[in-house]
Short mmCIF file of C-alpha atoms and ligand atoms in Angstrom, two decimals:
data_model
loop_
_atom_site.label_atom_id
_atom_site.label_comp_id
_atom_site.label_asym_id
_atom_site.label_seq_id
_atom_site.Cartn_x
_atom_site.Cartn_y
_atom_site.Cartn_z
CA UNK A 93 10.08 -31.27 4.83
CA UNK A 94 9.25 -31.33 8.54
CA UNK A 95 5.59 -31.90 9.93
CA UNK A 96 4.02 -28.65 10.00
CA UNK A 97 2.66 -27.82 13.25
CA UNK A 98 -0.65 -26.48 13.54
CA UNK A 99 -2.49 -24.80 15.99
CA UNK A 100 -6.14 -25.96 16.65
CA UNK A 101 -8.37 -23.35 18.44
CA UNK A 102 -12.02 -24.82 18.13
CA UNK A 103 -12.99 -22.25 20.38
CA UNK A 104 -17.02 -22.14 21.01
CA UNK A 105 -20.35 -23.88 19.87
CA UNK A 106 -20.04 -25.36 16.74
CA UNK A 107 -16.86 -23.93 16.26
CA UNK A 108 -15.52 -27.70 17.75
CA UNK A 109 -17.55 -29.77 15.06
CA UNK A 110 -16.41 -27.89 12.04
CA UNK A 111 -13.08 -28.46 13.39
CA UNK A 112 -12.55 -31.58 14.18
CA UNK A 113 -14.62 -32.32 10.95
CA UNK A 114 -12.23 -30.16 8.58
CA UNK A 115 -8.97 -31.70 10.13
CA UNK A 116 -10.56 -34.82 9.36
CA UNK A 117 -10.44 -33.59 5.52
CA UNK A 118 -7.14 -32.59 6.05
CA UNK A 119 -5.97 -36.15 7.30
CA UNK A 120 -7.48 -37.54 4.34
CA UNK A 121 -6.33 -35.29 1.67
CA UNK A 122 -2.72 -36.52 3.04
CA UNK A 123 -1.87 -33.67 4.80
CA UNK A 124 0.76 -34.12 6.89
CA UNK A 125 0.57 -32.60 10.11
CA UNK A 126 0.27 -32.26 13.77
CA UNK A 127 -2.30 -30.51 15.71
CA UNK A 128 -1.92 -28.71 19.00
CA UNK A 129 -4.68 -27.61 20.57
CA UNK A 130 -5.20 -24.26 22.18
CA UNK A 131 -7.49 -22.51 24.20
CA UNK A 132 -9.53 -19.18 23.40
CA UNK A 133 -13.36 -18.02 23.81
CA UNK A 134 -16.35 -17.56 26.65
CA UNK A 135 -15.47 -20.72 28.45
CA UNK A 136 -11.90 -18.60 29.39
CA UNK A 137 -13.00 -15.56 29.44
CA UNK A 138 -15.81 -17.19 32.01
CA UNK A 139 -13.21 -19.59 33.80
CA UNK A 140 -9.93 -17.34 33.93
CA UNK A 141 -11.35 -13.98 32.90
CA UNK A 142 -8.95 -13.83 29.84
CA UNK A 143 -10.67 -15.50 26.83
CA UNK A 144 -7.25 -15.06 24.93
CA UNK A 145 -5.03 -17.00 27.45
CA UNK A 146 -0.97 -16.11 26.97
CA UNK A 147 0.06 -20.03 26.45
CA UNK A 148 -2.32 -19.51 23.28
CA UNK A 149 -0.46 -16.29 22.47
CA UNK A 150 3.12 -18.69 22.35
CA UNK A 151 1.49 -21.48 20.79
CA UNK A 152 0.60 -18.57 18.09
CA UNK A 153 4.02 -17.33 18.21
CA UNK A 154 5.59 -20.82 18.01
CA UNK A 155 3.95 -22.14 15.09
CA UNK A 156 2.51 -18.86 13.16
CA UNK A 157 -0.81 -21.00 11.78
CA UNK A 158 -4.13 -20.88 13.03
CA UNK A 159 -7.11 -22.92 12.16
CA UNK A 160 -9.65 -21.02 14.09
CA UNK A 161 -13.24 -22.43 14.52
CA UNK A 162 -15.58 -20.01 15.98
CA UNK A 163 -16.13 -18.18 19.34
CA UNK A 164 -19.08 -16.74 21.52
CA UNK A 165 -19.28 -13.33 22.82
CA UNK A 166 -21.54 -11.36 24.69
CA UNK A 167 -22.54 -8.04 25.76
CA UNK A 168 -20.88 -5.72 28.68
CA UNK A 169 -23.66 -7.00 31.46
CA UNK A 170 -23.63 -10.78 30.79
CA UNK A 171 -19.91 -10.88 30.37
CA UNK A 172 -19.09 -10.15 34.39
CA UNK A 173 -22.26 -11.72 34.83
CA UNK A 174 -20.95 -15.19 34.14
CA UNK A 175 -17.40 -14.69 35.09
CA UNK A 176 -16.28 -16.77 37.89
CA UNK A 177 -17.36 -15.71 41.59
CA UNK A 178 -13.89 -15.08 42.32
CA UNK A 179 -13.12 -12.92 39.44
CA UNK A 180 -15.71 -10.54 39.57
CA UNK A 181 -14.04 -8.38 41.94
CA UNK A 182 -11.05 -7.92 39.90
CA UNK A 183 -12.17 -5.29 37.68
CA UNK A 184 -11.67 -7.30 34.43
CA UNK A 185 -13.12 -6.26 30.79
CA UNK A 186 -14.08 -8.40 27.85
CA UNK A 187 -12.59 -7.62 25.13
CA UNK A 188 -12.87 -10.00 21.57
CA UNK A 189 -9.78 -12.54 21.47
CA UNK A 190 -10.28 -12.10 17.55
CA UNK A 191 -9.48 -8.21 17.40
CA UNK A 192 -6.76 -8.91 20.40
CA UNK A 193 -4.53 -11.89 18.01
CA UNK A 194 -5.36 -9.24 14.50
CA UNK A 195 -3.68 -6.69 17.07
CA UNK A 196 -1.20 -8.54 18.48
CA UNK A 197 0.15 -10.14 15.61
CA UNK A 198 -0.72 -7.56 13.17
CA UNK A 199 -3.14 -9.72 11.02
CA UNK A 200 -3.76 -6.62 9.37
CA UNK A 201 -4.91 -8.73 5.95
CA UNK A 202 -8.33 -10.25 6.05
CA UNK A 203 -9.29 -12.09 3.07
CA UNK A 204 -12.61 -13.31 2.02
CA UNK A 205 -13.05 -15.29 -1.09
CA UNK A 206 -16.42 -15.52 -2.28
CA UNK A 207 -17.24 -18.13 -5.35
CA UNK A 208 -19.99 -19.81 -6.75
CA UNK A 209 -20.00 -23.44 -6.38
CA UNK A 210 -22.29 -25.20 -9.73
CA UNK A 211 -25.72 -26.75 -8.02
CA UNK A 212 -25.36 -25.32 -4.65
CA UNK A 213 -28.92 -25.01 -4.19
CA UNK A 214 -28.82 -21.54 -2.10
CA UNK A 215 -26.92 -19.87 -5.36
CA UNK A 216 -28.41 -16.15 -6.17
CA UNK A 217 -30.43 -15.85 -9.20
CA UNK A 218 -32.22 -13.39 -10.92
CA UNK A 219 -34.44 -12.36 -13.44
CA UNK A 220 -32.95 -11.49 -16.95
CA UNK A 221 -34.46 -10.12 -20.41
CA UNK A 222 -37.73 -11.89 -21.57
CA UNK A 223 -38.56 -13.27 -17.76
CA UNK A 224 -35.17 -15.43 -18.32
CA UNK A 225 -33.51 -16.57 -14.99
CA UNK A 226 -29.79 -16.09 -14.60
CA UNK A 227 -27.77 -17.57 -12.04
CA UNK A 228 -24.31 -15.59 -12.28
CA UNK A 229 -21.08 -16.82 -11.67
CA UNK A 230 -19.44 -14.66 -8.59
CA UNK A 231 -16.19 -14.78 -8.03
CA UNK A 232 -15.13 -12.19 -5.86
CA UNK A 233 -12.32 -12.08 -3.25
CA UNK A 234 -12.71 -9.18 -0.77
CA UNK A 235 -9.65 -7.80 0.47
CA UNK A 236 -10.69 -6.00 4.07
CA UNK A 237 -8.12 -3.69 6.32
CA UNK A 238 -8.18 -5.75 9.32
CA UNK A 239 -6.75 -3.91 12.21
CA UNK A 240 -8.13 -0.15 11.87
CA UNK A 241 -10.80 2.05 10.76
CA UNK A 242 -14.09 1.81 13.11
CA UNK A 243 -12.77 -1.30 14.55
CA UNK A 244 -9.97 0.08 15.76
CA UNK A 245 -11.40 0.26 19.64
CA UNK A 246 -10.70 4.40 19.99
CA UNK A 247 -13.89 5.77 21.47
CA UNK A 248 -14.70 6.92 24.15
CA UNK A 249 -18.89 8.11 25.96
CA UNK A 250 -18.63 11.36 27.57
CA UNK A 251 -14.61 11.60 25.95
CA UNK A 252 -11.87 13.41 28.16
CA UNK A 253 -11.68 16.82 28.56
CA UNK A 254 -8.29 16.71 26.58
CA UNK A 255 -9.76 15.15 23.44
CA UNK A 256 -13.44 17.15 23.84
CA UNK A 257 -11.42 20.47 23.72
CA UNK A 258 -9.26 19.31 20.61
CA UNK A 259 -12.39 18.65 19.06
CA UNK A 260 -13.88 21.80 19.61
CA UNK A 261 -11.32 23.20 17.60
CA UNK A 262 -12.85 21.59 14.34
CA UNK A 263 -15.23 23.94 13.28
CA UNK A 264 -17.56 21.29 12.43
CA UNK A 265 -17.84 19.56 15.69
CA UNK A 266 -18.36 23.18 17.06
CA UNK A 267 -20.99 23.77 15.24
CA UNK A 268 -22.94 20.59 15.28
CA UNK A 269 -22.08 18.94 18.36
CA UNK A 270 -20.51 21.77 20.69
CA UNK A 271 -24.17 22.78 21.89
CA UNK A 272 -24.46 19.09 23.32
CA UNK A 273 -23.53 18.00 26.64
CA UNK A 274 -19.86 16.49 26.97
CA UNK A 275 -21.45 13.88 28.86
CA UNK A 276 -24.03 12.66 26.40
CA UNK A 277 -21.66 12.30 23.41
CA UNK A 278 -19.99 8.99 22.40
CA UNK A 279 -17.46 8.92 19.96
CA UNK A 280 -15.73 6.16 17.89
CA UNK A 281 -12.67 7.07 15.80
CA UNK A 282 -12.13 5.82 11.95
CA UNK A 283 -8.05 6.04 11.67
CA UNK A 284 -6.63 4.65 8.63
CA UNK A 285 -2.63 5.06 8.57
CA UNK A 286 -0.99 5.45 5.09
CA UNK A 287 1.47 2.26 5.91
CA UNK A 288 -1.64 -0.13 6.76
CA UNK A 289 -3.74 1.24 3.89
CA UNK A 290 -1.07 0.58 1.21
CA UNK A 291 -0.59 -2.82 2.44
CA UNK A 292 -4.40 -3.27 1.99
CA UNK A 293 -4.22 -1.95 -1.43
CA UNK A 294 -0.74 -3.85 -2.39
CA UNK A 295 -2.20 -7.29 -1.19
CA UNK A 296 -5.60 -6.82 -3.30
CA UNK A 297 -3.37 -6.06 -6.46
CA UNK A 298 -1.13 -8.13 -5.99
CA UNK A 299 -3.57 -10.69 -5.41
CA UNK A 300 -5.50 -9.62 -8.86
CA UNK A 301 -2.22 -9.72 -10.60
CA UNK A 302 -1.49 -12.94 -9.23
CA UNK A 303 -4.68 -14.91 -10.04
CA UNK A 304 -5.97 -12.90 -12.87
CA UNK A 305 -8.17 -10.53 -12.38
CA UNK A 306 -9.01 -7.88 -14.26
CA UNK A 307 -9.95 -5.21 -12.18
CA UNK A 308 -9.88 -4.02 -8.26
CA UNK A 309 -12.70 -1.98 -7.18
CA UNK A 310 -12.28 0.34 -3.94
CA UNK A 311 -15.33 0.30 -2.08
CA UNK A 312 -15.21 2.97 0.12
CA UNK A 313 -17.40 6.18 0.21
CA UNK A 314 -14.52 8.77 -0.59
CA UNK A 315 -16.67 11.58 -2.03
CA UNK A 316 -18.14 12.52 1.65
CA UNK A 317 -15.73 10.44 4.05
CA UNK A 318 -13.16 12.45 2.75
CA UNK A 319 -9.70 11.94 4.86
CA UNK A 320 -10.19 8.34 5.26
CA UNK A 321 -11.66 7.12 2.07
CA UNK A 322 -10.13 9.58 0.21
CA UNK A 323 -6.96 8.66 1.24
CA UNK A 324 -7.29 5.03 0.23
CA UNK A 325 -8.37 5.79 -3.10
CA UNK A 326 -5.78 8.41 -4.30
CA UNK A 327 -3.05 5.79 -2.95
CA UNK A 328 -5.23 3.12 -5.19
CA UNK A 329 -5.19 5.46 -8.21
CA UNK A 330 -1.31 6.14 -7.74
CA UNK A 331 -0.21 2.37 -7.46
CA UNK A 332 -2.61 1.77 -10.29
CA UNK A 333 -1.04 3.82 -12.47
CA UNK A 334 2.42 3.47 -11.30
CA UNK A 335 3.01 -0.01 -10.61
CA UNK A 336 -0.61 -2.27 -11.58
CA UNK A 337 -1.10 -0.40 -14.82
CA UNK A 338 -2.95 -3.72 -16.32
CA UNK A 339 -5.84 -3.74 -13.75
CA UNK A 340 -8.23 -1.38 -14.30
CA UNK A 341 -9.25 0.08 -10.90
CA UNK A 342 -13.01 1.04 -10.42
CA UNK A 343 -14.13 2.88 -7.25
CA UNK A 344 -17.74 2.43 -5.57
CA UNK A 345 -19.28 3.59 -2.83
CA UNK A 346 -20.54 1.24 0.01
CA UNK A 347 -24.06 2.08 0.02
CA UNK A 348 -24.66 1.72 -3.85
CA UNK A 349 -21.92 -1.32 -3.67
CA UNK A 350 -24.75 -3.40 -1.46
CA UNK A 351 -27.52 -1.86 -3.99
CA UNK A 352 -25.87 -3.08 -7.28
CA UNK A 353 -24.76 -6.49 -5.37
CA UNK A 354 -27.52 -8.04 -6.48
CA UNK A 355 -27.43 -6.98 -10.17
CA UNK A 356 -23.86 -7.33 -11.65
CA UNK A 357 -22.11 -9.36 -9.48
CA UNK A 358 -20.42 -11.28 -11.93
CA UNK A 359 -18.44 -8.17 -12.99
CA UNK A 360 -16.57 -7.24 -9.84
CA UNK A 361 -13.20 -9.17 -8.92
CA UNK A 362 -11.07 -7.97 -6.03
CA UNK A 363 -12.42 -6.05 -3.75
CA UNK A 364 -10.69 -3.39 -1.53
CA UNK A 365 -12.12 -2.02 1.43
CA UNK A 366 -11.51 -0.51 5.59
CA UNK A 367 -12.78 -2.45 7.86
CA UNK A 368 -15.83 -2.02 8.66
CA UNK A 369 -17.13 -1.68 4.90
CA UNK A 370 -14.76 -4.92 4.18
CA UNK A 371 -17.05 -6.74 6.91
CA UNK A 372 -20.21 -5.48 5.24
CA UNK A 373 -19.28 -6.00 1.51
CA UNK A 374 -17.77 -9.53 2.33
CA UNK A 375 -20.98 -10.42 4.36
CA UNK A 376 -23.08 -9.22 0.88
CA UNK A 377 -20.77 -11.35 -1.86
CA UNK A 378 -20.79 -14.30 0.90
CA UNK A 379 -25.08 -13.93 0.63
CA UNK A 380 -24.93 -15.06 -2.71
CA UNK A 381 -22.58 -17.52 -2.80
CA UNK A 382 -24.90 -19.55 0.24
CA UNK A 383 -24.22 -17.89 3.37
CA UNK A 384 -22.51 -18.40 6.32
CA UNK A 385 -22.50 -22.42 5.52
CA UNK A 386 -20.04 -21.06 2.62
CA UNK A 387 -18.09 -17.63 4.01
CA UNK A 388 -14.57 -18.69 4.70
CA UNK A 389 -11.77 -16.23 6.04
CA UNK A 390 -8.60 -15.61 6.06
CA UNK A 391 -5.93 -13.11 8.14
CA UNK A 392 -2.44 -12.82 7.84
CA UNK A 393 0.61 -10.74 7.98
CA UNK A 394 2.17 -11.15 5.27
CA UNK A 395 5.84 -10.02 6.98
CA UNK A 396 5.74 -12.45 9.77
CA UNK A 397 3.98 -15.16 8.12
CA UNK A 398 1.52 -15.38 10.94
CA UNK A 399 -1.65 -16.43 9.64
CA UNK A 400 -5.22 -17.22 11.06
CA UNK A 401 -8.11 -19.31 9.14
CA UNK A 402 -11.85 -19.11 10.12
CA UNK A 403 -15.14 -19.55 8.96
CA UNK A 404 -17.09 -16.10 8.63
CA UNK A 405 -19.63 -17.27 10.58
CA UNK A 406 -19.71 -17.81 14.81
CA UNK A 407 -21.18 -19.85 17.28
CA UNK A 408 -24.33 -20.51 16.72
CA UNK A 409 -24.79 -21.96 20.16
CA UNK A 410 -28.49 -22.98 19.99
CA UNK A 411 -27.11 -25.82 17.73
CA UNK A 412 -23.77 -26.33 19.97
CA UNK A 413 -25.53 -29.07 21.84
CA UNK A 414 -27.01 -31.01 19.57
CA UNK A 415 -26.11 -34.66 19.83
CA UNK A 416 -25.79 -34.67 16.39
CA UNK A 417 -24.01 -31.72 14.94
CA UNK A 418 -26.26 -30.48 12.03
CA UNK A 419 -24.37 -27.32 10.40
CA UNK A 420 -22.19 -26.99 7.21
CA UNK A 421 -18.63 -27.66 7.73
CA UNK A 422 -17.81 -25.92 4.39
CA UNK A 423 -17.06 -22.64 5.47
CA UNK A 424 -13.89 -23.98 7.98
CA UNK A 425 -12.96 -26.52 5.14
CA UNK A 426 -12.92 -23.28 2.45
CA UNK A 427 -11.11 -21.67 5.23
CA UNK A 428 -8.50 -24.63 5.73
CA UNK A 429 -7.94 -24.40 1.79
CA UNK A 430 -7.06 -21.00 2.52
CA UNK A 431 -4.52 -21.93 4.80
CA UNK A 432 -2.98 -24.25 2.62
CA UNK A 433 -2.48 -21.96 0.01
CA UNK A 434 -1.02 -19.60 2.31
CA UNK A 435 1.85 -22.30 3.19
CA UNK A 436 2.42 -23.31 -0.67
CA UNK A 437 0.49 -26.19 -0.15
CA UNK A 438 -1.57 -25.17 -3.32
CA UNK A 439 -2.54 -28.17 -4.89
CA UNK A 440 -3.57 -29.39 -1.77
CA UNK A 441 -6.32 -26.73 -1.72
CA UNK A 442 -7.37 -27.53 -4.75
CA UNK A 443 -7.42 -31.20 -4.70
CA UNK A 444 -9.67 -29.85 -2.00
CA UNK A 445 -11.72 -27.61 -3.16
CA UNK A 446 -13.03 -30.11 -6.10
CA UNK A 447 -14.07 -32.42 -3.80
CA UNK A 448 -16.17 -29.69 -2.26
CA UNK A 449 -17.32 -28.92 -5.92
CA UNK A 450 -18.21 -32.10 -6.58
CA UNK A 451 -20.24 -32.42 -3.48
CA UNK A 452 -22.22 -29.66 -4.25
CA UNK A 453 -22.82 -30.71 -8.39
CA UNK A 454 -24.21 -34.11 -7.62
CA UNK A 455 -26.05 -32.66 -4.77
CA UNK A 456 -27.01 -35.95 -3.08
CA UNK A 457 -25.33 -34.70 0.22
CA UNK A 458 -27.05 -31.41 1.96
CA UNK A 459 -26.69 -30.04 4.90
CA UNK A 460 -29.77 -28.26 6.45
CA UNK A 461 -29.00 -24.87 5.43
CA UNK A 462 -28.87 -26.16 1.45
CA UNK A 463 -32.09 -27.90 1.84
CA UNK A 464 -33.78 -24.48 3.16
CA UNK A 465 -35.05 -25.97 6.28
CA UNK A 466 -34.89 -24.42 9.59
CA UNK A 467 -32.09 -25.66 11.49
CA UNK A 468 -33.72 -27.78 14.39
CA UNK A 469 -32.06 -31.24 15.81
CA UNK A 470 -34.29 -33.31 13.27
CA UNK A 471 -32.97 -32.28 10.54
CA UNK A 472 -30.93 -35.56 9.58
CA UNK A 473 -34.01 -37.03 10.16
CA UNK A 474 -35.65 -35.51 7.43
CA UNK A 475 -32.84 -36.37 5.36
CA UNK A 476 -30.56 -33.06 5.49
CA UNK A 477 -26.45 -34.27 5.90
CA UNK A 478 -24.96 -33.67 9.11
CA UNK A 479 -22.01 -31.89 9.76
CA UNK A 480 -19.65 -35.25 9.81
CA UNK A 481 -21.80 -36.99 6.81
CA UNK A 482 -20.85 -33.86 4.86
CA UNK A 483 -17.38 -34.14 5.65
CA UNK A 484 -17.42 -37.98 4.87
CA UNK A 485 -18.55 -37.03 1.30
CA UNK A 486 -15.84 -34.83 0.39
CA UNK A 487 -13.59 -37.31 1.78
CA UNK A 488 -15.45 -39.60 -0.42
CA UNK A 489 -14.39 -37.85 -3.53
CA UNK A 490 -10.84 -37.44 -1.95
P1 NAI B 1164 -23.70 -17.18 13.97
O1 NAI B 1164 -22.89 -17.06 12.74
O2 NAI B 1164 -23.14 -17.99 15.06
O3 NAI B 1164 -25.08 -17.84 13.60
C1 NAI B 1164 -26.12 -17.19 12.88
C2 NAI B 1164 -26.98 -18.24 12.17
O4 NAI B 1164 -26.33 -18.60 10.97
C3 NAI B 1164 -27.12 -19.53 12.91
O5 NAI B 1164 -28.20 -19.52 13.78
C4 NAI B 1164 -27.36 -20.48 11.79
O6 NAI B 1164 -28.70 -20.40 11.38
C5 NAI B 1164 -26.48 -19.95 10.71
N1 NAI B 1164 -25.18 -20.60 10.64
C6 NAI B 1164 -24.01 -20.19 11.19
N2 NAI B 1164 -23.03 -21.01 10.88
C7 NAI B 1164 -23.57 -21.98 10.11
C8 NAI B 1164 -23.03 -23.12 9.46
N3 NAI B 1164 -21.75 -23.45 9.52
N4 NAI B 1164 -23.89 -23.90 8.77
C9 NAI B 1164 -25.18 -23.60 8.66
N5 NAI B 1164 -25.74 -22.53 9.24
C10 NAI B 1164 -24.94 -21.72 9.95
O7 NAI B 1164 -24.05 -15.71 14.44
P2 NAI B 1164 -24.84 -15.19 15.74
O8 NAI B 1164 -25.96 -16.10 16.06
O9 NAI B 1164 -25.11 -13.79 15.47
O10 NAI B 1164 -23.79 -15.24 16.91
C11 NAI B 1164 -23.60 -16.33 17.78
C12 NAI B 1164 -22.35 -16.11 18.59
O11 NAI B 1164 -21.22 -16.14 17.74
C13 NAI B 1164 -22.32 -14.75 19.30
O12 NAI B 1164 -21.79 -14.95 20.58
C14 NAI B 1164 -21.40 -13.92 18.45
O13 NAI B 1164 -20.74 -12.94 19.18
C15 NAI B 1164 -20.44 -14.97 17.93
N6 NAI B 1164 -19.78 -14.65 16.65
C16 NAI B 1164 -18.50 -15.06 16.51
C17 NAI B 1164 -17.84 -14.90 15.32
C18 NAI B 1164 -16.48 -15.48 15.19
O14 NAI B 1164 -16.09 -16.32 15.97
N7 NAI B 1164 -15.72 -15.11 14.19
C19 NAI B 1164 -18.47 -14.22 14.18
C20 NAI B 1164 -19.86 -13.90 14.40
C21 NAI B 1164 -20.47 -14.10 15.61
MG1 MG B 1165 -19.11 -9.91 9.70
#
């Protein structure tokens, strides 16, 4: 087979360290591939006013697989603020390079896996019968609509006349908004299309079906968000009973979802959500299985074969510059292993993944965040791993 080619956006902050780090535990689980580097995030978006540049778009295009590290982002003000003298008179707006490539290539599939790893010290327990303390096995995979709903960038402060008038003409924004001035009103849309939503909802059976799960749970909040919500679960219950009738398909709403998190998580199994309650749900599984040291990511289409890999978690540029880079490369690494199962390279992933396991079990190798310390540059000091000496164990058990 030819060498895959793979494009490498580090992007910002530590999104470089966990990088180089994971393709480091690529290399050494053998495989075989080139990496060419591309460029997205602030330092762009500061130096060129476009922090998704178009030679990154045909990279994309070229080779169809991203391993994305992290990027910064900042609000309206400080984003002109730091753009290049010469580009400030040009009228240009930030807008995130992550929702531009889920746009642009229709990464309309995000996928968050999130599993307990035995002995990771930051594991969620609880109190059972008789005082005992539990420590449940989770094993969730969130499937999230990635391209619409809330995200989806239609809104508007003080809207146009034409879409203020065709408002009016729902007797509920009559009554409880049309008293208010046009101009003090701000408005974002949640559109879910029927096309994207089945695609949601075929991709989180299929991928129960696939890897044995027994049930998919839409969590959603269809009883009062009825058009959107409801849609998605009446198009669950159909392709449940039509064409997944071995999974049992449970329905929950958001708010009670994050309440009962913390008390049966062991139950749930795939997860099926819009996008906005996909981000929150997959940020509440990912609490228990460690945190943002542990959240990996995927997003794909699964027509085009396009695919992008990330950690859950961004930045974090007070530790950027750290001689010494201190956070937990296992979130990109769980997020390569994602990618490798999306090209077929399966066992790969989970040659992989039980080096990561064994890491964890033996427990002799933590980075800050598993040894509950504050993350300050002294940490490897005080005996927490750094980022590269955790990547040297799994290699280790490679
Ligand atoms: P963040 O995820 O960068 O960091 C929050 C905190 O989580 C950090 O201070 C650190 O304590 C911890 N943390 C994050 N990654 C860790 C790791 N691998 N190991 C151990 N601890 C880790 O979120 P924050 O501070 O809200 O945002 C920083 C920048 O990142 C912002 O500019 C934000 O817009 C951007 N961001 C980018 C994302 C992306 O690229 N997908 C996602 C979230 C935020
Ligand atoms: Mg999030």
């Amino acid at each position: 087979m030819a060498k895959r080619t793979i494009v490498a956006l580090p992007g910002d902050g530590i999104g470089k360290a966990v990088l180089d780090e994971t393709i480091r535990v690529l290399d050494a689980a053998g495989f075989d591939a080139e990496y060419v580097e591309a460029d997205i995030g602030w330092e762009f978006w500061k130096s060129e006013g476009n922090p998704l540049p178009d030679r990154t778009i045909e990279l994309l295009k070229k080779h169809k697989i991203g391993l994305f590290g992290a990027i910064t982002s900042k609000p309206k003000d400080e984003a002109f603020e730091e753009l290049a003298p010469e580009l400030k008179e040009k009228g240009l707006v930030y807008s995130s390079p992550i929702v531009g490539l889920r746009q642009l290539f229709g990464l309309d599939i995000c996928m968050r896996p999130c599993h307990t790893y035995k002995g990771n010290p930051l594991n969620f327990i609880r109190r059972g019968v008789g005082d005992a303390i539990e420590e449940p096995l989770v094993d969730v995979v969130i499937f999230r609509q990635n391209t619409e709903g809330l995200y989806g960038g239609v809104e508007w402060t003080n809207p146009p006349t034409q879409v203020y008038d065709a408002l009016m003409t729902h007797p509920k924004f009559k009554k409880n908004f049309g008293s208010t001035p046009k101009e003090e009103i701000s408005i974002s849309t949640r559109i879910f299309t029927k096309k994207a939503t089945e695609r949601i909802l075929r991709a989180a059976f299929e991928h129960a079906k696939n890897y044995g799960y027994k049930s998919v749970t839409v969590c959603e909040k269809p009883n009062v968000i009825r058009e959107t919500s409801g849609m998605m679960y009446k198009r669950a219950l159909e392709m449940q009973k039509n064409e997944y009738p071995d999974i049992q398909l449970w329905n929950t709403n958001i708010d009670a979802q994050m309440m009962w998190l913390t008390k049966n998580p062991e139950d749930y199994g795939v997860i099926v959500a819009g996008n906005m309650f996909g981000d929150i749900v997959s940020d509440g599984f990912a609490g228990l299985i460690g945190g943002l040291g542990f959240a990996c990511s995927a997003q794909f289409n699964p027509e085009t074969g396009v695919g992008v890999f990330e950690p859950t978690h961004g930045s974090a540029p007070k530790y950027a510059d750290y001689e010494t880079s201190i956070v937990n490369p296992i979130a990109m690494v769980e997020s390569a292993c994602m990618m490798l199962d999306f090209i077929k390279e399966n066992e790969m992933a989970a040659k992989i993944r039980k080096a990561v396991a064994e890491v964890v079990s033996e427990g002799k190798v933590r980075t800050y965040d598993m040894m509950k310390m504050r993350g300050q540059a002294d940490v490897v000091e005080k005996g927490a791993a750094s980022t590269q000496q955790m990547a040297d164990a799994i290699i280790a058990k490679l």
